[in-house]
Coordinates of C-alpha atoms in Angstrom, one line a residue:
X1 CA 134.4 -135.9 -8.9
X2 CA 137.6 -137.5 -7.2
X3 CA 137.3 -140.1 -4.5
X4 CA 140.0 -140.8 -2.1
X5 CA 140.4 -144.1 -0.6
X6 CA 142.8 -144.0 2.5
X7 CA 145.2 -146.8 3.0
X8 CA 145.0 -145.9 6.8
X9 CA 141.3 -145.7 7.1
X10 CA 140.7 -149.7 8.1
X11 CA 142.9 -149.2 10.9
X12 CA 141.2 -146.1 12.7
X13 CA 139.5 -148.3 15.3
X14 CA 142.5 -149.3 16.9
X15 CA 142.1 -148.9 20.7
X16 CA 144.5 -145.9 21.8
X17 CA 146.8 -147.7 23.7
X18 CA 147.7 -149.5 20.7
X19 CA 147.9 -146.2 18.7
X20 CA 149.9 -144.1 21.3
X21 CA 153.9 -143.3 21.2
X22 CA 155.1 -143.0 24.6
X23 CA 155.5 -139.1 24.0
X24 CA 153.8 -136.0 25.1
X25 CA 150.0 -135.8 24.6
X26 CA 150.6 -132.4 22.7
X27 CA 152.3 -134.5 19.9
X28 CA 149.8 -137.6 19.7
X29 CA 147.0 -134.0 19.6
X30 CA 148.9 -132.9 16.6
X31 CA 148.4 -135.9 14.7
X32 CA 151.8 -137.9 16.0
X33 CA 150.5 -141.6 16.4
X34 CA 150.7 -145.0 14.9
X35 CA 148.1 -145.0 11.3
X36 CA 149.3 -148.2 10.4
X37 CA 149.1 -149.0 6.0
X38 CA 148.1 -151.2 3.4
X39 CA 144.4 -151.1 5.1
X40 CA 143.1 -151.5 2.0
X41 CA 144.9 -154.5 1.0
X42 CA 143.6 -155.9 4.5
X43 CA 140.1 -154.8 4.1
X44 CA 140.2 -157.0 1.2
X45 CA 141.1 -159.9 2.8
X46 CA 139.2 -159.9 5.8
X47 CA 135.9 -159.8 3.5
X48 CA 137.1 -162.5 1.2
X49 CA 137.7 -164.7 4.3
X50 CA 133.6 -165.2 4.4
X51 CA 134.0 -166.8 1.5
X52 CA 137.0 -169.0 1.3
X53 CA 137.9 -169.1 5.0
X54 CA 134.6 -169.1 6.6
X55 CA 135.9 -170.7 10.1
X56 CA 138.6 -168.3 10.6
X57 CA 136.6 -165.1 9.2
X58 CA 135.2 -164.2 12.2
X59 CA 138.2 -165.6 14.6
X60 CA 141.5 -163.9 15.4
X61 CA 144.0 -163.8 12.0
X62 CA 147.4 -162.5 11.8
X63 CA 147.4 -161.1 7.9
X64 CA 151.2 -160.8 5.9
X65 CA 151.0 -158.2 3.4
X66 CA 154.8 -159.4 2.4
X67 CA 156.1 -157.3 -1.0
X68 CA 158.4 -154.8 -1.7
X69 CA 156.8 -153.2 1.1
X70 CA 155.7 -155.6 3.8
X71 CA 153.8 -155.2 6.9
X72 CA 151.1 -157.6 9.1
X73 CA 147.9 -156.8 10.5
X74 CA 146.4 -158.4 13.9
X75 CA 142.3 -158.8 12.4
X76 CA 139.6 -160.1 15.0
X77 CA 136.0 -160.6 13.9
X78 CA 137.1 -158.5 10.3
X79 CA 138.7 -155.3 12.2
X80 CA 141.7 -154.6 12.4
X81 CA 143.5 -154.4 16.0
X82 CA 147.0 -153.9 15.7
X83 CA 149.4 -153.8 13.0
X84 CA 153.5 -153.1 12.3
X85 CA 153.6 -150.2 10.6
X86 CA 153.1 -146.9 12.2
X87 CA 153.8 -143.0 11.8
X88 CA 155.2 -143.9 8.6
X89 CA 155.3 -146.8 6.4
X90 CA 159.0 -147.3 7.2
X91 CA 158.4 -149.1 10.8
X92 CA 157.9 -152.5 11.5
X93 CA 158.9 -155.6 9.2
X94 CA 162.3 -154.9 6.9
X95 CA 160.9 -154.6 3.2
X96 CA 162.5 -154.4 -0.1
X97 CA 164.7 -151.2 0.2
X98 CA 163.4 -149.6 3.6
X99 CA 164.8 -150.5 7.4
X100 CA 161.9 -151.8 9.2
X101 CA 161.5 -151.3 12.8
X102 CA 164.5 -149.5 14.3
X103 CA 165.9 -147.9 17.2
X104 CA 164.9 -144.0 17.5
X105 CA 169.2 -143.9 18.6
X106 CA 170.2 -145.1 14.9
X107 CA 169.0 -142.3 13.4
X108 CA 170.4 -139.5 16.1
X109 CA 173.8 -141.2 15.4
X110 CA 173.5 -141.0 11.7
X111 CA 172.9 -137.3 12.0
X112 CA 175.3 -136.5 14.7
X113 CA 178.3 -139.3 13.8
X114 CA 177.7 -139.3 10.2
X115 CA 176.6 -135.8 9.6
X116 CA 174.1 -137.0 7.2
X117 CA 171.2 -134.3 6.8
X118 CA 167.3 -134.7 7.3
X119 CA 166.9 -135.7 3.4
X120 CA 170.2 -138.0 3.5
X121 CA 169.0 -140.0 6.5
X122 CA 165.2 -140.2 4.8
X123 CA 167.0 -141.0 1.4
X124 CA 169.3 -143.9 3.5
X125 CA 166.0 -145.5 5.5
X126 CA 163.8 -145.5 2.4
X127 CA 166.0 -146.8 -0.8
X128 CA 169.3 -148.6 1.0
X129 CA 168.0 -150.7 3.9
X130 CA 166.0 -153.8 3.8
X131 CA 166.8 -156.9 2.1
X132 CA 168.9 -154.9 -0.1
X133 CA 171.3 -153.2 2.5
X134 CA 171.5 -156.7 4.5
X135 CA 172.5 -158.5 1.6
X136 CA 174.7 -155.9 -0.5
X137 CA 172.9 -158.1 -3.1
X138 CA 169.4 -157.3 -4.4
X139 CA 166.3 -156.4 -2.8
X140 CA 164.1 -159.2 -4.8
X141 CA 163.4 -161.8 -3.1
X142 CA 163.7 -164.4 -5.9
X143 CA 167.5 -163.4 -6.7
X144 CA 168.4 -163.5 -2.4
X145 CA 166.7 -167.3 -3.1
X146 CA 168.6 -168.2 -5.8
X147 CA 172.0 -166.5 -5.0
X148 CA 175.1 -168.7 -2.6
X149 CA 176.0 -165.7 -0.9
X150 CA 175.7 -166.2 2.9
X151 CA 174.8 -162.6 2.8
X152 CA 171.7 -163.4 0.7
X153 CA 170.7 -166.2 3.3
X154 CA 171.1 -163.5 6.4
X155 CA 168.5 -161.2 4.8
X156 CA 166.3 -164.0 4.4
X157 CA 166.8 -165.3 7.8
X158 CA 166.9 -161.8 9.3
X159 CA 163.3 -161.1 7.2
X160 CA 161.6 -164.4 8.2
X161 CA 163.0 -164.0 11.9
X162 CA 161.0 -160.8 12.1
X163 CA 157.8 -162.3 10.6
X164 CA 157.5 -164.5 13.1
X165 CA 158.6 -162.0 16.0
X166 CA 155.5 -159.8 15.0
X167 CA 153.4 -162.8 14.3
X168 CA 153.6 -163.5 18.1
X169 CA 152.6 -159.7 18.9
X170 CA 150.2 -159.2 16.9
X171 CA 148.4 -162.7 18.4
X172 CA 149.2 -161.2 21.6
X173 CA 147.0 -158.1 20.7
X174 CA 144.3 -160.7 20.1
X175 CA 144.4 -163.1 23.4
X176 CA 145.2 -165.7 20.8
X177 CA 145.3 -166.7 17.0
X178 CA 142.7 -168.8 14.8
X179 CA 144.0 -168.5 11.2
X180 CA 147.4 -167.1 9.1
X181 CA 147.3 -165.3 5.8
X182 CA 150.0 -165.1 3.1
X183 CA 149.3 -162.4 0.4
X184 CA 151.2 -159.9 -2.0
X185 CA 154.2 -160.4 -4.4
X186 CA 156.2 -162.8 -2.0
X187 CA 153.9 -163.9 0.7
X188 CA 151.7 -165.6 -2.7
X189 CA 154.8 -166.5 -4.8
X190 CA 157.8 -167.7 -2.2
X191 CA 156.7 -170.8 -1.3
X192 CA 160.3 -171.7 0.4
X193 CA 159.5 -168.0 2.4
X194 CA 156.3 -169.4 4.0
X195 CA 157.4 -172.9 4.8
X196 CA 160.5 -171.4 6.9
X197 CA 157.6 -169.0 8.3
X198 CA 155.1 -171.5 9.3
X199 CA 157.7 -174.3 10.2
X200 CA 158.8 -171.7 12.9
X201 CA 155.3 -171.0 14.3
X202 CA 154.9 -174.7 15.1
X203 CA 154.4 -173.4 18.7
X204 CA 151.4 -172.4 18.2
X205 CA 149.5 -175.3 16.7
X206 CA 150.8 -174.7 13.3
X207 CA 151.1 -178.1 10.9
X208 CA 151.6 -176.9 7.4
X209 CA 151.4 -179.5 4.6
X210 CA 154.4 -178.9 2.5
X211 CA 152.6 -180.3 -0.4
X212 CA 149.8 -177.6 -0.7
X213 CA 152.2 -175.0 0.1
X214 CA 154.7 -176.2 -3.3
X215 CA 151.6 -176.0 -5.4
X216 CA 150.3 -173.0 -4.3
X217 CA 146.9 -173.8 -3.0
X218 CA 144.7 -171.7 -1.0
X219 CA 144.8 -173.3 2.2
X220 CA 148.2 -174.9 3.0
X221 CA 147.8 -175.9 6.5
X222 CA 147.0 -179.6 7.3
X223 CA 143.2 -180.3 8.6
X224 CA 144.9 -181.3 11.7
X225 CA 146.1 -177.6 12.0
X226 CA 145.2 -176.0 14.7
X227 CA 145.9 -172.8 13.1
X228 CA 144.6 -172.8 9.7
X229 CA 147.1 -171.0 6.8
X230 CA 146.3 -169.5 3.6
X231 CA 147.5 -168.0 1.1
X232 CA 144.7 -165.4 -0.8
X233 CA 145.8 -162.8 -3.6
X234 CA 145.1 -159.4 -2.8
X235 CA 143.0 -156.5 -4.6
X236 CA 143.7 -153.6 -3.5
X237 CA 142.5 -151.8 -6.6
X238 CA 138.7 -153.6 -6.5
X239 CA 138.4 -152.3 -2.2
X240 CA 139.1 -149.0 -4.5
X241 CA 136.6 -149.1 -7.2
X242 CA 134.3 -150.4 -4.6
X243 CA 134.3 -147.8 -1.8
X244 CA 134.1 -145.2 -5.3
X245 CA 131.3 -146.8 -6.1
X246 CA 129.3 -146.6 -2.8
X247 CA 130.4 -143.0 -3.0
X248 CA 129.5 -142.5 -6.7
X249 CA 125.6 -144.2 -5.7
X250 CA 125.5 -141.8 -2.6
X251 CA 126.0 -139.1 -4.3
X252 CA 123.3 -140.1 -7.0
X253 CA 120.9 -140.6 -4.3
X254 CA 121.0 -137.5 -3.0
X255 CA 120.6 -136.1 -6.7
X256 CA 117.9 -137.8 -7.4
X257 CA 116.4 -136.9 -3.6
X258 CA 117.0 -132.9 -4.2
X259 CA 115.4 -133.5 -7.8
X260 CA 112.1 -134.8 -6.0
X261 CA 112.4 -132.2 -3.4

């Protein structure tokens, strides 16, 4: 038996209007829509918040899933309402090698001015952007952090800058924000990263102790805070073995219920 788990599946009650392109019906019929990904990295963290964040678990969190691929996730009451990746997981926040969010025009003019092909321009967008085509430098984080080069400081101004542009849609999607979460490879290891983050969300009620977020702790907001920060490792592998699980036991029930039958 084979079960597959969906990384777009915790996203599929997002209300329409949040999933539309503003493109003819006959394309968003064929499947042409915003999925959003890493659902199952969210999933995860929107039931561990019962336990470690109970006063936020059922409020309005904006999630980071920051890594070589990075996107956020709007989450209200545990479901997922908005989020920055779309048709593909090449839209929304600039990642390690891929563009991020980017006008529809770029691409025209890469194939028209450039005379790159279909697989050239998908080549370009998935392995030369990012971090790594800002910087001319790396797409790892911890070497941009570590490097002089004023090219390595514009990535990392130019990724932050857009973590806290989406941070104030996606809490715009919610009528408001409660909580902040920090997970994956650079969201859980950069502390520098989510001070400059968090120091530019002040705005909003955010007062992060600088001390808890240098050692790493799980909450690294103040108690003062008005919006409260974490920072929780993700599992994406145990949402896996869980939902094959529940699968694995339907399927024996059923067995067992045809047996007695």
């Amino acid at each position: 038996m084979q079960v597959a788990c969906f990384d777009t599946a915790f996203h599929r009650n997002h209300p329409e209007v949040a999933d539309r392109f503003a493109i003819p019906e006959t394309l968003y019929d064929e499947g042409v829509r915003r999925y959003g990904f890493h659902g199952l990295s969210y999933e995860y963290i929107a039931k561990r918040l019962c336990t470690v964040a109970p006063e936020i678990a059922n409020g309005r969190v904006v999630v980071a899933h920051l890594g070589s691929g990075a996107s956020m996730c709007a989450i209200s009451a545990g479901k997922s309402i908005d989020s920055t990746m779309g048709f593909t997981a090449l839209d929304g926040l600039p990642m390690g090698t891929r563009a991020g969010q980017l006008d529809a025009g770029v691409v025209l003019y890469l194939m028209s001015e450039k005379k790159m092909s279909v697989k050239m321009v998908e080549h370009f967008l998935y392995h030369d952007c990012g971090l790594k085509g800002l910087s001319g430098i790396s797409n790892d984080v911890r070497e941009l952090l570590a490097s002089s080069d004023p090219r390595a400081k514009l990535a990392l101004d130019y990724f932050i800058y857009r973590i806290v542009l989406f941070t104030g849609m996606l809490a715009a999607a919610m009528d408001g924000i409660d909580g902040f979460v920090f997970m994956a490879g650079i969201g859980e290891n950069a502390p520098a990263i989510r001070e400059a983050v968090l120091q530019r969300l002040s705005w909003l009620g955010v007062e992060l102790s600088s001390r808890a977020n240098a050692k790493g702790d799980l909450k690294i907001s103040l108690k003062r805070s008005r919006v409260a920060c974490y920072v929780i490792p993700t599992d994406e592998e145990l949402m896996i073995a869980s939902h094959t699980l529940r699968v694995l036991r339907a399927q024996n029930s059923t067995r067992v219920e045809e047996k007695r039958a």
